[in-house]
mmCIF file of C-alpha atoms in Angstrom:
data_model
loop_
_atom_site.group_PDB
_atom_site.id
_atom_site.type_symbol
_atom_site.label_atom_id
_atom_site.label_comp_id
_atom_site.label_asym_id
_atom_site.label_seq_id
_atom_site.Cartn_x
_atom_site.Cartn_y
_atom_site.Cartn_z
ATOM 1 C CA UNK A 1 49.550 161.152 115.694
ATOM 2 C CA UNK A 2 49.484 157.563 115.548
ATOM 3 C CA UNK A 3 47.089 155.395 117.362
ATOM 4 C CA UNK A 4 48.157 153.116 119.590
ATOM 5 C CA UNK A 5 47.474 149.486 119.148
ATOM 6 C CA UNK A 6 45.810 147.934 122.209
ATOM 7 C CA UNK A 7 47.686 144.961 123.625
ATOM 8 C CA UNK A 8 45.296 142.011 124.688
ATOM 9 C CA UNK A 9 46.374 140.703 127.937
ATOM 10 C CA UNK A 10 46.911 136.935 127.658
ATOM 11 C CA UNK A 11 46.246 134.923 131.123
ATOM 12 C CA UNK A 12 47.647 131.805 130.288
ATOM 13 C CA UNK A 13 50.248 129.769 127.764
ATOM 14 C CA UNK A 14 47.126 128.322 126.430
ATOM 15 C CA UNK A 15 45.983 131.875 125.272
ATOM 16 C CA UNK A 16 49.456 132.584 123.984
ATOM 17 C CA UNK A 17 49.709 129.491 122.098
ATOM 18 C CA UNK A 18 46.114 130.164 120.313
ATOM 19 C CA UNK A 19 47.282 133.390 119.531
ATOM 20 C CA UNK A 20 50.709 132.259 117.629
ATOM 21 C CA UNK A 21 48.847 129.674 115.452
ATOM 22 C CA UNK A 22 46.159 132.186 114.662
ATOM 23 C CA UNK A 23 49.256 134.869 113.344
ATOM 24 C CA UNK A 24 51.075 131.684 111.961
ATOM 25 C CA UNK A 25 47.998 130.871 109.705
ATOM 26 C CA UNK A 26 47.535 134.808 108.686
ATOM 27 C CA UNK A 27 51.139 134.780 107.756
ATOM 28 C CA UNK A 28 51.155 131.753 105.915
ATOM 29 C CA UNK A 29 47.881 133.286 103.884
ATOM 30 C CA UNK A 30 49.553 136.178 103.113
ATOM 31 C CA UNK A 31 52.840 134.536 102.056
ATOM 32 C CA UNK A 32 50.730 132.378 99.616
ATOM 33 C CA UNK A 33 49.596 135.470 98.456
ATOM 34 C CA UNK A 34 52.674 137.584 97.641
ATOM 35 C CA UNK A 35 54.082 133.780 95.776
ATOM 36 C CA UNK A 36 51.090 134.476 93.640
ATOM 37 C CA UNK A 37 51.566 137.913 93.091
ATOM 38 C CA UNK A 38 55.213 137.152 92.159
ATOM 39 C CA UNK A 39 54.288 134.277 89.711
ATOM 40 C CA UNK A 40 51.917 136.475 88.096
ATOM 41 C CA UNK A 41 54.629 139.234 87.877
ATOM 42 C CA UNK A 42 57.285 137.137 86.423
ATOM 43 C CA UNK A 43 55.805 134.958 84.231
ATOM 44 C CA UNK A 44 57.052 135.354 80.681
ATOM 45 C CA UNK A 45 54.877 134.993 77.250
ATOM 46 C CA UNK A 46 56.749 132.402 75.631
ATOM 47 C CA UNK A 47 54.216 132.195 73.022
ATOM 48 C CA UNK A 48 55.046 135.293 70.725
ATOM 49 C CA UNK A 49 54.372 135.167 67.046
ATOM 50 C CA UNK A 50 57.090 136.013 64.909
ATOM 51 C CA UNK A 51 56.171 139.407 64.132
ATOM 52 C CA UNK A 52 56.028 140.375 67.749
ATOM 53 C CA UNK A 53 59.661 138.845 68.121
ATOM 54 C CA UNK A 54 60.809 141.096 65.642
ATOM 55 C CA UNK A 55 58.713 143.943 67.563
ATOM 56 C CA UNK A 56 60.550 143.182 70.715
ATOM 57 C CA UNK A 57 63.846 142.808 69.274
ATOM 58 C CA UNK A 58 63.710 146.448 67.398
ATOM 59 C CA UNK A 59 62.359 147.560 70.817
ATOM 60 C CA UNK A 60 65.249 146.322 72.353
ATOM 61 C CA UNK A 61 67.570 147.761 69.559
ATOM 62 C CA UNK A 62 66.068 151.297 70.143
ATOM 63 C CA UNK A 63 66.402 151.138 73.717
ATOM 64 C CA UNK A 64 70.004 150.537 73.595
ATOM 65 C CA UNK A 65 70.530 152.814 70.831
ATOM 66 C CA UNK A 66 68.883 155.547 73.012
ATOM 67 C CA UNK A 67 70.872 154.711 76.315
ATOM 68 C CA UNK A 68 74.404 154.828 74.222
ATOM 69 C CA UNK A 69 73.364 158.258 72.608
ATOM 70 C CA UNK A 70 72.252 159.633 76.629
ATOM 71 C CA UNK A 71 76.100 158.126 77.507
ATOM 72 C CA UNK A 72 77.621 160.001 74.275
ATOM 73 C CA UNK A 73 75.798 163.332 74.793
ATOM 74 C CA UNK A 74 76.841 163.387 78.331
ATOM 75 C CA UNK A 75 80.458 162.293 78.018
ATOM 76 C CA UNK A 76 80.866 165.131 74.761
ATOM 77 C CA UNK A 77 79.147 167.773 77.354
ATOM 78 C CA UNK A 78 80.972 166.618 80.304
ATOM 79 C CA UNK A 79 84.223 165.427 79.439
ATOM 80 C CA UNK A 80 84.197 162.195 81.178
ATOM 81 C CA UNK A 81 81.631 160.491 83.057
ATOM 82 C CA UNK A 82 83.769 160.990 86.672
ATOM 83 C CA UNK A 83 83.507 164.991 85.433
ATOM 84 C CA UNK A 84 79.614 165.012 86.131
ATOM 85 C CA UNK A 85 80.082 163.848 89.777
ATOM 86 C CA UNK A 86 82.759 167.063 89.801
ATOM 87 C CA UNK A 87 80.556 170.132 88.822
#
């Protein structure tokens, strides 16, 4: 069973305002952390050597070929892509 959070009673508007400011600071810090992590995930390695670029092109070519062969086998086995969902 989940624990219920204790709600702190507020007795004045100043306490509410102070809590609001605390939450705003926490939200801002978490937002900055999320932005930093997102930037780490989306950084592209622009400085690839020529050999790494060729290896990357080969890798993408093999992935495209694999996808095409999967599509081709599914189409041959089921007759049509729409028939996959009918069985």
